[in-house]
CSV table of C-alpha atoms and ligand atoms in Angstrom, one decimal:
chain,number,residue,atom,x,y,z
F,1,MET,CA,-63.5,6.5,120.6
F,2,ALA,CA,-64.5,8.3,123.8
F,3,SER,CA,-65.1,6.2,126.9
F,4,ILE,CA,-68.4,6.2,128.8
F,5,LYS,CA,-66.7,7.9,131.6
F,6,GLU,CA,-65.7,10.8,129.3
F,7,ILE,CA,-69.1,10.9,127.6
F,8,LEU,CA,-71.0,11.1,130.9
F,9,ALA,CA,-69.0,14.3,131.7
F,10,LEU,CA,-70.1,16.0,128.5
F,11,ALA,CA,-72.8,18.6,128.1
F,12,PRO,CA,-76.0,17.4,126.3
F,13,THR,CA,-75.3,19.2,123.1
F,14,GLU,CA,-77.0,16.7,120.8
F,15,GLN,CA,-73.7,15.9,119.2
F,16,GLU,CA,-73.4,12.5,117.6
F,17,ILE,CA,-71.5,10.0,119.6
F,18,ALA,CA,-70.4,6.4,119.1
F,19,ILE,CA,-70.1,4.0,122.1
F,20,ASN,CA,-69.2,0.4,122.5
F,21,GLY,CA,-70.0,-1.5,125.7
F,22,TRP,CA,-71.7,-4.4,127.4
F,23,VAL,CA,-75.4,-4.5,128.3
F,24,ARG,CA,-76.0,-4.4,132.0
F,25,THR,CA,-79.8,-4.3,131.8
F,26,PHE,CA,-82.5,-3.8,129.1
F,27,ARG,CA,-85.8,-2.5,130.3
F,28,SER,CA,-89.2,-1.9,128.6
F,29,ASN,CA,-87.7,-2.7,125.2
F,30,ARG,CA,-86.4,0.9,125.4
F,31,PHE,CA,-83.7,1.5,127.9
F,32,VAL,CA,-80.3,-0.1,127.6
F,33,ALA,CA,-77.8,0.4,130.5
F,34,LEU,CA,-74.4,0.2,128.8
F,35,ASN,CA,-71.1,-0.1,130.5
F,36,ASP,CA,-67.6,-0.2,129.1
F,37,GLY,CA,-65.6,-0.6,132.2
F,38,SER,CA,-64.3,2.9,132.3
F,39,THR,CA,-66.6,3.9,135.2
F,40,ILE,CA,-69.0,2.4,137.7
F,41,HIS,CA,-71.8,4.4,136.0
F,42,ASN,CA,-73.7,3.1,133.0
F,43,ILE,CA,-74.9,5.3,130.2
F,44,GLN,CA,-78.6,5.1,129.4
F,45,CYS,CA,-79.2,4.4,125.8
F,46,VAL,CA,-82.8,5.1,124.7
F,47,LEU,CA,-84.2,3.1,121.7
F,48,ASP,CA,-87.3,3.9,119.6
F,49,PHE,CA,-88.3,0.2,119.6
F,50,GLU,CA,-90.7,0.7,116.7
F,51,ASN,CA,-87.6,1.2,114.6
F,52,TYR,CA,-86.1,-2.2,115.5
F,53,GLU,CA,-87.1,-5.7,114.6
F,54,GLU,CA,-88.4,-7.9,117.4
F,55,ALA,CA,-85.6,-10.4,116.6
F,56,LEU,CA,-82.9,-7.7,117.2
F,57,LEU,CA,-84.5,-6.5,120.4
F,58,LYS,CA,-84.4,-10.0,121.7
F,59,ARG,CA,-80.7,-10.1,121.3
F,60,ILE,CA,-80.1,-7.1,123.6
F,61,THR,CA,-79.5,-9.2,126.7
F,62,THR,CA,-77.4,-8.8,129.8
F,63,GLY,CA,-73.8,-9.4,128.9
F,64,ALA,CA,-74.1,-8.8,125.1
F,65,SER,CA,-71.7,-6.4,123.5
F,66,LEU,CA,-73.1,-3.5,121.4
F,67,ALA,CA,-72.0,-0.7,119.3
F,68,VAL,CA,-74.4,2.3,119.4
F,69,ILE,CA,-74.4,5.6,117.7
F,70,GLY,CA,-76.7,8.4,118.7
F,71,LYS,CA,-77.3,11.9,120.0
F,72,LEU,CA,-76.2,12.9,123.5
F,73,VAL,CA,-79.2,14.6,125.0
F,74,ALA,CA,-80.3,15.8,128.5
F,75,SER,CA,-81.9,12.9,130.3
F,76,GLN,CA,-85.5,13.0,131.3
F,77,GLY,CA,-85.1,10.3,133.8
F,78,LYS,CA,-83.5,10.3,137.2
F,79,GLY,CA,-80.0,9.3,138.0
F,80,GLN,CA,-78.1,10.7,135.0
F,81,LYS,CA,-77.6,14.1,133.4
F,82,VAL,CA,-77.2,12.9,129.9
F,83,GLU,CA,-78.4,9.9,127.9
F,84,LEU,CA,-77.9,8.6,124.3
F,85,GLN,CA,-80.8,8.8,121.9
F,86,VAL,CA,-79.9,5.8,119.8
F,87,GLU,CA,-79.9,6.1,116.0
F,88,LYS,CA,-78.0,3.0,115.1
F,89,LEU,CA,-77.4,-0.1,117.1
F,90,THR,CA,-75.3,-3.1,116.2
F,91,ILE,CA,-74.9,-6.3,118.2
F,92,LEU,CA,-71.2,-7.0,118.3
F,93,GLY,CA,-71.4,-10.2,120.4
F,94,ASP,CA,-74.5,-12.1,121.6
F,95,SER,CA,-74.8,-13.5,125.1
F,96,ASP,CA,-77.2,-16.3,125.8
F,97,PRO,CA,-79.2,-15.1,128.7
F,98,ASP,CA,-80.0,-18.7,129.9
F,99,LYS,CA,-76.3,-19.5,130.1
F,100,TYR,CA,-74.6,-16.2,131.1
F,101,PRO,CA,-73.8,-16.6,134.8
F,102,ILE,CA,-73.7,-12.9,135.6
F,103,GLN,CA,-77.3,-11.7,135.9
F,104,PRO,CA,-78.5,-8.3,137.0
F,105,LYS,CA,-79.1,-9.4,140.6
F,106,ARG,CA,-77.0,-9.9,143.7
F,107,HIS,CA,-74.6,-12.7,143.4
F,108,THR,CA,-72.6,-14.1,146.3
F,109,LEU,CA,-68.9,-13.4,146.4
F,110,GLU,CA,-68.3,-17.2,146.5
F,111,PHE,CA,-70.3,-17.7,143.4
F,112,LEU,CA,-68.4,-14.9,141.7
F,113,ARG,CA,-65.1,-16.4,142.8
F,114,GLU,CA,-66.0,-19.5,140.9
F,115,ASN,CA,-66.6,-17.3,137.9
F,116,ALA,CA,-63.5,-15.2,138.3
F,117,HIS,CA,-63.2,-14.8,134.5
F,118,LEU,CA,-66.5,-13.0,134.3
F,119,ARG,CA,-66.8,-11.3,137.7
F,120,VAL,CA,-65.0,-8.2,136.5
F,121,ARG,CA,-68.2,-7.4,134.6
F,122,THR,CA,-70.0,-6.8,137.9
F,123,ASN,CA,-70.1,-3.4,139.6
F,124,THR,CA,-68.3,-4.7,142.7
F,125,PHE,CA,-65.4,-6.2,140.9
F,126,SER,CA,-64.9,-3.6,138.3
F,127,ALA,CA,-64.9,-1.0,141.1
F,128,VAL,CA,-62.3,-3.0,143.1
F,129,MET,CA,-60.1,-3.5,140.1
F,130,ARG,CA,-60.2,0.2,139.2
F,131,VAL,CA,-59.2,1.1,142.7
F,132,ARG,CA,-56.5,-1.6,142.6
F,133,SER,CA,-55.1,0.0,139.4
F,134,THR,CA,-55.2,3.5,140.9
F,135,LEU,CA,-53.4,2.4,144.0
F,136,ALA,CA,-50.7,0.7,142.0
F,137,PHE,CA,-50.2,3.9,140.0
F,138,ALA,CA,-50.1,5.9,143.3
F,139,VAL,CA,-47.4,3.6,144.6
F,140,HIS,CA,-45.1,4.3,141.7
F,141,GLN,CA,-46.0,8.0,141.8
F,142,TYR,CA,-45.1,8.3,145.5
F,143,PHE,CA,-41.7,6.7,145.1
F,144,GLN,CA,-40.9,8.4,141.8
F,145,GLU,CA,-41.8,11.8,143.3
F,146,HIS,CA,-39.6,11.1,146.4
F,147,GLY,CA,-36.4,10.1,144.5
F,148,PHE,CA,-36.7,6.3,144.7
F,149,PHE,CA,-35.6,4.0,141.9
F,150,TYR,CA,-37.8,1.1,140.8
F,151,VAL,CA,-35.8,-2.1,140.8
F,152,ASN,CA,-36.9,-5.5,139.6
F,153,THR,CA,-35.5,-8.2,141.9
F,154,PRO,CA,-35.5,-11.9,140.7
F,155,ILE,CA,-38.6,-14.0,140.9
F,156,ILE,CA,-36.7,-17.2,140.7
F,157,THR,CA,-34.2,-17.3,143.6
F,158,GLY,CA,-31.3,-19.5,144.4
F,159,SER,CA,-31.2,-18.7,148.1
F,160,ASP,CA,-33.4,-19.8,150.9
F,161,ALA,CA,-32.1,-17.1,153.2
F,162,GLU,CA,-35.0,-14.9,154.1
F,163,GLY,CA,-36.9,-17.6,155.9
F,164,ALA,CA,-40.1,-15.5,155.5
F,165,GLY,CA,-42.2,-18.5,154.5
F,166,GLU,CA,-42.4,-21.8,152.8
F,167,MET,CA,-41.3,-21.7,149.2
F,168,PHE,CA,-42.4,-23.1,145.9
F,169,ARG,CA,-39.8,-25.2,144.1
F,170,VAL,CA,-38.9,-24.3,140.6
F,171,THR,CA,-37.6,-27.1,138.5
F,172,ASN,CA,-37.7,-28.6,135.0
F,173,LEU,CA,-36.5,-32.0,136.0
F,174,ASP,CA,-38.7,-34.9,134.9
F,175,LEU,CA,-40.7,-35.5,138.1
F,176,ASN,CA,-41.3,-39.1,137.0
F,177,ASN,CA,-37.7,-39.8,136.7
F,178,ILE,CA,-35.8,-37.6,139.1
F,179,PRO,CA,-32.0,-37.8,138.9
F,180,LYS,CA,-30.5,-38.9,142.2
F,181,ALA,CA,-27.0,-38.2,143.6
F,182,GLU,CA,-24.9,-40.8,145.4
F,183,ASP,CA,-26.5,-39.9,148.7
F,184,GLY,CA,-29.9,-40.7,147.3
F,185,LYS,CA,-31.0,-37.0,147.3
F,186,ILE,CA,-32.2,-35.1,144.2
F,187,ASP,CA,-29.2,-34.3,142.0
F,188,THR,CA,-29.8,-30.6,141.7
F,189,ARG,CA,-26.7,-30.2,139.5
F,190,LYS,CA,-28.8,-31.7,136.7
F,191,ASP,CA,-31.6,-29.2,137.2
F,192,PHE,CA,-32.0,-26.2,134.9
F,193,PHE,CA,-30.0,-23.8,137.0
F,194,GLY,CA,-27.6,-26.4,138.3
F,195,LYS,CA,-28.9,-25.9,141.9
F,196,GLU,CA,-32.1,-25.8,143.9
F,197,THR,CA,-34.2,-22.8,143.0
F,198,ASN,CA,-37.5,-21.5,144.3
F,199,LEU,CA,-40.0,-18.7,143.7
F,200,THR,CA,-39.1,-15.7,145.8
F,201,VAL,CA,-40.8,-14.9,149.1
F,202,SER,CA,-39.4,-11.4,149.2
F,203,GLY,CA,-37.1,-9.2,147.2
F,204,GLN,CA,-35.6,-7.6,150.3
F,205,LEU,CA,-32.1,-9.0,150.3
F,206,GLU,CA,-31.5,-8.1,146.7
F,207,ALA,CA,-33.1,-4.7,147.2
F,208,GLU,CA,-30.7,-4.1,150.1
F,209,THR,CA,-27.7,-4.6,147.7
F,210,TYR,CA,-29.3,-2.0,145.3
F,211,ALA,CA,-30.0,0.5,148.1
F,212,MET,CA,-26.3,0.4,148.9
F,213,GLY,CA,-25.6,1.8,145.4
F,214,LEU,CA,-28.7,3.7,144.3
F,215,GLY,CA,-29.6,5.0,147.8
F,216,LYS,CA,-33.4,4.8,147.7
F,217,VAL,CA,-35.0,1.9,145.9
F,218,TYR,CA,-38.3,0.1,145.8
F,219,THR,CA,-39.6,-3.1,144.4
F,220,PHE,CA,-43.2,-3.9,143.4
F,221,GLY,CA,-43.6,-7.4,142.2
F,222,PRO,CA,-45.1,-10.8,142.7
F,223,THR,CA,-44.1,-12.9,145.8
F,224,PHE,CA,-44.9,-16.5,146.6
F,225,ARG,CA,-45.5,-18.3,149.8
F,226,ALA,CA,-46.5,-22.0,150.1
F,227,GLU,CA,-47.9,-21.7,153.6
F,228,ASN,CA,-51.1,-23.6,154.1
F,229,SER,CA,-52.8,-20.4,155.3
F,230,ASN,CA,-56.4,-20.7,154.3
F,231,THR,CA,-57.4,-17.3,155.6
F,232,THR,CA,-59.1,-14.1,154.3
F,233,ARG,CA,-55.7,-12.4,154.6
F,234,HIS,CA,-53.3,-14.8,152.9
F,235,LEU,CA,-52.6,-15.6,149.3
F,236,ALA,CA,-50.0,-18.0,147.9
F,237,GLU,CA,-49.2,-15.4,145.2
F,238,PHE,CA,-49.4,-11.8,146.1
F,239,TRP,CA,-47.8,-8.5,145.2
F,240,MET,CA,-45.4,-6.9,147.6
F,241,ILE,CA,-44.0,-3.4,147.7
F,242,GLU,CA,-40.5,-3.2,149.3
F,243,PRO,CA,-38.8,0.2,149.7
F,244,GLU,CA,-35.2,0.0,151.0
F,245,VAL,CA,-33.3,3.2,151.9
F,246,ALA,CA,-29.6,3.7,152.7
F,247,PHE,CA,-28.9,5.8,155.8
F,248,ASN,CA,-32.5,5.5,157.1
F,249,ASP,CA,-32.9,4.3,160.7
F,250,LEU,CA,-36.0,2.8,162.2
F,251,GLU,CA,-37.6,6.2,163.0
F,252,ASP,CA,-37.2,7.2,159.3
F,253,ASN,CA,-38.6,3.9,158.2
F,254,MET,CA,-41.7,4.3,160.3
F,255,THR,CA,-42.2,7.8,159.0
F,256,LEU,CA,-41.8,6.6,155.4
F,257,ALA,CA,-44.3,3.8,155.9
F,258,GLU,CA,-46.9,6.2,157.4
F,259,ASP,CA,-46.3,8.9,154.8
F,260,PHE,CA,-46.5,6.4,151.9
F,261,ILE,CA,-49.7,4.7,153.0
F,262,LYS,CA,-51.4,8.1,153.6
F,263,TYR,CA,-50.3,9.3,150.2
F,264,VAL,CA,-51.6,6.4,148.3
F,265,LEU,CA,-54.9,6.3,150.2
F,266,LYS,CA,-55.3,10.1,149.7
F,267,TYR,CA,-54.6,9.7,146.0
F,268,THR,CA,-57.2,7.0,145.7
F,269,LEU,CA,-59.8,9.0,147.6
F,270,GLU,CA,-59.2,11.8,145.1
F,271,HIS,CA,-59.2,9.7,142.0
F,272,CYS,CA,-61.8,6.9,142.7
F,273,GLU,CA,-64.6,8.9,144.2
F,274,ALA,CA,-67.4,7.1,142.4
F,275,ASP,CA,-66.0,3.6,142.9
F,276,LEU,CA,-65.4,4.2,146.6
F,277,ALA,CA,-68.9,5.6,147.0
F,278,PHE,CA,-70.3,2.5,145.4
F,279,LEU,CA,-68.1,0.2,147.6
F,280,GLU,CA,-69.2,2.1,150.7
F,281,GLN,CA,-72.9,1.5,149.8
F,282,ARG,CA,-72.1,-2.1,149.1
F,283,LEU,CA,-70.5,-2.4,152.5
F,284,ILE,CA,-73.4,-0.7,154.3
F,285,GLN,CA,-75.8,-3.2,152.7
F,286,GLU,CA,-73.6,-6.1,153.7
F,287,GLU,CA,-73.2,-4.9,157.3
F,288,LYS,CA,-76.9,-4.9,157.7
F,289,SER,CA,-76.8,-8.7,157.6
F,290,LYS,CA,-74.2,-8.9,160.3
F,291,PRO,CA,-74.7,-8.9,164.1
F,292,GLN,CA,-74.3,-5.4,165.6
F,293,LYS,CA,-71.0,-6.3,167.4
F,294,ASP,CA,-69.3,-7.2,164.1
F,295,ARG,CA,-70.3,-4.1,162.3
F,296,SER,CA,-67.7,-1.5,161.4
F,297,ASP,CA,-68.4,1.8,163.2
F,298,MET,CA,-67.2,3.9,160.3
F,299,PRO,CA,-68.4,4.0,156.7
F,300,LEU,CA,-65.6,3.3,154.2
F,301,LEU,CA,-64.9,6.9,153.0
F,302,GLU,CA,-64.8,8.2,156.6
F,303,LYS,CA,-62.5,5.4,157.6
F,304,LEU,CA,-60.1,6.1,154.7
F,305,ARG,CA,-60.1,9.9,155.5
F,306,PHE,CA,-59.6,9.1,159.2
F,307,VAL,CA,-56.4,7.1,158.3
F,308,VAL,CA,-55.2,9.9,156.0
F,309,ASP,CA,-55.8,12.7,158.5
F,310,ASN,CA,-54.5,11.1,161.8
F,311,ASP,CA,-51.2,10.1,163.2
F,312,PHE,CA,-50.5,6.4,163.5
F,313,VAL,CA,-49.8,5.2,167.1
F,314,ARG,CA,-46.2,4.2,167.7
F,315,LEU,CA,-45.8,1.6,170.4
F,316,SER,CA,-43.0,-0.6,171.5
F,317,TYR,CA,-43.6,-4.3,171.7
F,318,THR,CA,-42.8,-4.1,175.4
F,319,ASP,CA,-45.5,-1.5,176.0
F,320,ALA,CA,-47.9,-3.5,173.8
F,321,ILE,CA,-47.4,-6.5,176.0
F,322,GLU,CA,-48.2,-4.4,179.1
F,323,ILE,CA,-51.5,-3.2,177.5
F,324,LEU,CA,-52.4,-6.7,176.4
F,325,LYS,CA,-51.6,-8.3,179.8
F,326,ASN,CA,-53.9,-5.8,181.6
F,327,SER,CA,-56.6,-5.9,178.9
F,328,LYS,CA,-60.1,-7.1,179.6
F,329,PRO,CA,-60.1,-10.0,177.2
F,330,ASN,CA,-56.9,-11.2,178.6
F,331,LYS,CA,-58.1,-11.0,182.2
F,332,LYS,CA,-61.4,-12.6,181.3
F,333,LYS,CA,-59.5,-15.3,179.4
F,334,LYS,CA,-61.1,-14.4,176.1
F,335,PHE,CA,-57.9,-14.6,174.1
F,336,GLN,CA,-57.2,-18.0,172.6
F,337,PHE,CA,-53.5,-17.3,173.3
F,338,PRO,CA,-53.3,-15.6,176.7
F,339,VAL,CA,-50.6,-13.0,177.1
F,340,ASN,CA,-48.7,-13.7,180.3
F,341,GLU,CA,-45.1,-12.9,179.6
F,342,TRP,CA,-42.7,-10.8,177.6
F,343,GLY,CA,-41.3,-12.6,174.5
F,344,VAL,CA,-44.4,-14.3,173.1
F,345,ASP,CA,-45.3,-13.7,169.5
F,346,LEU,CA,-48.4,-11.6,169.0
F,347,GLN,CA,-51.3,-13.4,167.4
F,348,SER,CA,-53.8,-11.7,165.2
F,349,GLU,CA,-56.4,-11.5,168.0
F,350,HIS,CA,-53.9,-9.4,170.0
F,351,GLU,CA,-53.1,-7.2,167.0
F,352,ARG,CA,-56.8,-6.7,166.4
F,353,PHE,CA,-57.4,-5.8,170.0
F,354,LEU,CA,-54.7,-3.1,169.9
F,355,VAL,CA,-55.9,-1.5,166.7
F,356,GLU,CA,-59.6,-2.1,166.7
F,357,LYS,CA,-60.5,-1.9,170.4
F,358,HIS,CA,-57.7,-0.1,172.3
F,359,PHE,CA,-56.4,2.6,169.9
F,360,LYS,CA,-59.0,2.5,167.1
F,361,LYS,CA,-56.4,3.6,164.6
F,362,PRO,CA,-53.3,2.1,162.8
F,363,VAL,CA,-50.5,1.2,165.2
F,364,VAL,CA,-46.8,0.8,164.4
F,365,LEU,CA,-45.3,-1.7,166.8
F,366,PHE,CA,-41.6,-1.7,167.0
F,367,ASP,CA,-38.6,-3.2,168.9
F,368,TYR,CA,-39.7,-6.8,168.9
F,369,PRO,CA,-37.9,-9.7,170.7
F,370,ALA,CA,-35.0,-10.8,168.5
F,371,ASN,CA,-35.9,-14.4,168.6
F,372,ILE,CA,-39.3,-14.0,167.0
F,373,LYS,CA,-38.0,-11.9,164.1
F,374,ALA,CA,-35.7,-12.4,161.0
F,375,PHE,CA,-31.9,-12.7,161.2
F,376,TYR,CA,-31.2,-9.4,159.4
F,377,MET,CA,-32.8,-7.1,161.8
F,378,ARG,CA,-30.7,-4.6,163.8
F,379,MET,CA,-30.0,-5.7,167.3
F,380,ASN,CA,-30.7,-3.1,170.0
F,381,GLU,CA,-28.3,-2.1,172.7
F,382,ASP,CA,-30.4,-4.2,175.2
F,383,GLY,CA,-29.2,-7.3,173.4
F,384,LYS,CA,-32.7,-8.8,173.3
F,385,THR,CA,-34.8,-6.7,171.0
F,386,VAL,CA,-34.4,-5.8,167.4
F,387,ARG,CA,-35.3,-2.7,165.4
F,388,ALA,CA,-38.3,-4.4,163.8
F,389,MET,CA,-41.6,-2.7,163.0
F,390,ASP,CA,-45.0,-4.0,161.9
F,391,VAL,CA,-47.8,-1.6,160.8
F,392,LEU,CA,-51.2,-3.0,162.0
F,393,PHE,CA,-54.4,-1.9,160.4
F,394,PRO,CA,-58.0,-2.2,161.7
F,395,GLY,CA,-59.8,-5.1,160.0
F,396,ILE,CA,-56.6,-6.2,158.3
F,397,GLY,CA,-54.0,-6.9,161.0
F,398,GLU,CA,-50.4,-6.7,159.6
F,399,MET,CA,-50.2,-4.4,156.6
F,400,VAL,CA,-46.4,-3.8,156.7
F,401,GLY,CA,-43.4,-5.7,158.1
F,402,GLY,CA,-40.0,-4.1,158.1
F,403,SER,CA,-36.9,-3.2,160.1
F,404,GLN,CA,-33.7,-1.3,160.3
F,405,ARG,CA,-31.1,-3.8,159.0
F,406,GLU,CA,-28.1,-5.1,160.9
F,407,GLU,CA,-25.3,-3.2,159.3
F,408,ARG,CA,-22.4,-4.5,161.5
F,409,LEU,CA,-20.7,-7.4,159.7
F,410,ASP,CA,-19.5,-9.2,162.9
F,411,VAL,CA,-22.9,-9.0,164.6
F,412,LEU,CA,-24.7,-10.2,161.5
F,413,GLN,CA,-22.2,-13.1,161.0
F,414,GLU,CA,-22.6,-14.1,164.7
F,415,LYS,CA,-26.4,-14.1,164.3
F,416,MET,CA,-26.3,-16.2,161.1
F,417,LYS,CA,-24.0,-18.7,162.8
F,418,THR,CA,-26.3,-19.0,165.8
F,419,ILE,CA,-29.4,-19.8,163.7
F,420,GLY,CA,-27.6,-21.8,161.1
F,421,ILE,CA,-27.7,-19.7,158.0
F,422,ASP,CA,-25.1,-20.5,155.3
F,423,GLN,CA,-22.7,-17.5,155.1
F,424,GLU,CA,-21.0,-18.8,151.9
F,425,GLU,CA,-24.3,-18.9,150.1
F,426,LEU,CA,-25.1,-15.4,151.2
F,427,TYR,CA,-21.6,-14.0,150.6
F,428,TRP,CA,-23.1,-11.4,148.3
F,429,TYR,CA,-25.4,-10.1,151.0
F,430,LEU,CA,-22.6,-10.0,153.5
F,431,ASP,CA,-20.5,-8.0,151.0
F,432,THR,CA,-22.8,-5.0,151.5
F,433,ARG,CA,-21.5,-5.1,155.1
F,434,ARG,CA,-17.9,-5.6,154.0
F,435,PHE,CA,-17.7,-2.8,151.6
F,436,GLY,CA,-19.1,0.6,152.7
F,437,SER,CA,-21.7,-0.7,155.1
F,438,ALA,CA,-24.2,1.9,156.4
F,439,VAL,CA,-27.3,2.1,158.5
F,440,HIS,CA,-30.3,1.2,156.2
F,441,SER,CA,-33.9,0.3,156.6
F,442,GLY,CA,-36.9,-0.9,154.6
F,443,PHE,CA,-40.2,-2.7,154.8
F,444,GLY,CA,-42.6,-4.8,152.8
F,445,LEU,CA,-46.2,-3.9,152.3
F,446,GLY,CA,-48.6,-6.6,151.0
F,447,PHE,CA,-50.4,-4.8,148.1
F,448,GLU,CA,-53.6,-6.9,148.3
F,449,ARG,CA,-53.9,-6.1,152.0
F,450,LEU,CA,-53.8,-2.4,151.0
F,451,VAL,CA,-56.4,-3.0,148.3
F,452,LEU,CA,-58.5,-4.9,150.9
F,453,PHE,CA,-58.4,-1.9,153.3
F,454,ALA,CA,-59.1,0.7,150.6
F,455,THR,CA,-62.1,-1.2,149.1
F,456,GLY,CA,-63.6,-2.5,152.4
F,457,MET,CA,-63.7,-6.0,150.9
F,458,GLY,CA,-63.6,-8.8,153.4
F,459,ASN,CA,-61.6,-11.4,151.6
F,460,ILE,CA,-58.2,-11.0,150.0
F,461,ARG,CA,-59.3,-13.5,147.3
F,462,ASP,CA,-61.6,-10.8,146.0
F,463,VAL,CA,-59.1,-8.1,145.4
F,464,ILE,CA,-56.8,-9.9,143.0
F,465,PRO,CA,-58.0,-11.0,139.5
F,466,TYR,CA,-57.1,-14.7,139.9
F,467,PRO,CA,-56.3,-15.6,143.5
F,468,ARG,CA,-53.9,-18.4,144.2
F,469,TYR,CA,-54.5,-20.3,147.5
F,470,PRO,CA,-54.3,-23.9,148.7
F,471,LYS,CA,-56.0,-26.3,146.3
F,472,ASN,CA,-56.8,-23.5,143.9
F,473,ALA,CA,-55.0,-22.3,140.8
F,474,ALA,CA,-58.0,-22.1,138.5
F,475,PHE,CA,-57.8,-19.9,135.4
A,1,4AD,O1,-43.8,-9.4,157.1
A,1,4AD,P1,-43.3,-10.0,155.8
A,1,4AD,O2,-43.1,-11.5,155.7
A,1,4AD,O3,-41.9,-9.3,155.5
A,1,4AD,C1,-41.0,-9.5,154.6
A,1,4AD,O4,-41.1,-10.4,153.7
A,1,4AD,C2,-39.8,-8.6,154.6
A,1,4AD,N1,-38.7,-9.2,153.8
A,1,4AD,C3,-40.2,-7.3,154.0
A,1,4AD,C4,-39.1,-6.2,154.0
A,1,4AD,O5,-38.7,-5.8,155.1
A,1,4AD,N2,-38.7,-5.8,152.9
A,1,4AD,O6,-44.2,-9.6,154.6
A,1,4AD,C5,-44.5,-8.2,154.3
A,1,4AD,C6,-45.9,-8.0,154.1
A,1,4AD,C7,-46.8,-8.4,155.3
A,1,4AD,O7,-46.8,-7.3,156.2
A,1,4AD,C8,-48.2,-8.6,154.6
A,1,4AD,O8,-48.8,-7.3,154.4
A,1,4AD,C9,-47.8,-9.2,153.3
A,1,4AD,O9,-46.4,-8.8,153.1
A,1,4AD,N3,-47.9,-10.6,153.3
A,1,4AD,C10,-48.9,-11.3,152.6
A,1,4AD,N4,-49.9,-10.8,151.9
A,1,4AD,C11,-50.8,-11.7,151.4
A,1,4AD,N5,-50.6,-13.0,151.5
A,1,4AD,C12,-49.6,-13.5,152.2
A,1,4AD,N6,-49.4,-14.9,152.3
A,1,4AD,C13,-48.7,-12.6,152.8
A,1,4AD,N7,-47.6,-12.8,153.6
A,1,4AD,C14,-47.1,-11.5,153.8
A,2,MG,MG1,-44.4,-10.0,158.9
């Protein structure tokens, strides 16, 4: 059976066509707007109501599923080229209009979040989810076209090495009767894996071992963080894309991140025109209710094209600190965290100032102070900064975090010793530096932050089907 998307692209040749879909609206006992999820556009189905019993017409309500057969004709009305002149209509599934939560009116995003199992039947969420799917496809296409291999790193991990965030424990011990060792602690030897295990916060360390054999690899899988971050940018379960490339240095890594992001956004601009146009209009409506100062100065499509067409700014942490120190909000004490000295971690207010006010475009910050970054990052010759990079996006903040990796065994071991990371547990990671070590680099991109940017949505909980966040694991 052809999809509504395909049918809407046909010429009105009066050919007979069968369509299944859900009723969006039913007007004047005559016009059914039918949608099957294939496109943001509905097909208008026109009934000769004299031919139908009153009882049947009553059952054509928002949310009901129908099968219709009819002739595809040129539309008399505005807004569509073709419409279906219905010859046969069957109700597949009724929907009680008094109980169906999704009505043909504007619902708040909060309300829809509570009805996450039905929200995909709205224009906004179906558009977001089609864009999400397209972006995911583009991610694979980019890497596959560029000689990368897709690797699946473990979701259950036995090492707590990364330190990227708080972890979720994985166990099948009876929590009401936990076995204890002599020292009174949990006897993890009795647990399923015979040791403590957690859900992964990143596939990086395993991806590194694979890059050292396959050359160019990427992961694209679920990641979990138990931080209590109740923000519009954090999820407890999110999808991360992590490329890792042997022989790439930090410059190469920055170039890869920029090229990759531009590619997937361009692909989405080319393949999701109708959805993005709808989301742009949605945003324009939403912005009208905001105070002038909070409004975005660029419509969605223009913003996406701008990112695709312009170079990202590359700026060292040290230069960023200089800009921030001398910035208006810092001098006027408008920052919650004032920037006074080199070495402080950048807060999102600082990142947003740089990308949204100062440069007005994506910024790649690099060479961060070693002690605010992870242990595996390549130490610079200055002995105090590491070859780290964060890609910051307007409205989003950190989209990407990555680095060149420390490839020198002795330097890495020294670092691990200083910050107290167990070298025995991570022997397999250190082996990559023992046997044929080489310069290599990679990064992690939070997929939902990318979807957030591409769709112009304001809350990360609205760009994943069933968001996981503190005190919420519904559905
Ligand atoms: O900066 P992060 O913590 O980096 C790593 O985990 C590295 N191991 C990646 C690597 O080099 N291979 O996370 C990477 C990205 C962030 O920039 C952000 O986009 C996203 O993952 N992210 C989150 N997205 C949603 N919810 C959260 N709680 C996130 N935490 C990180
Ligand atoms: Mg980070």
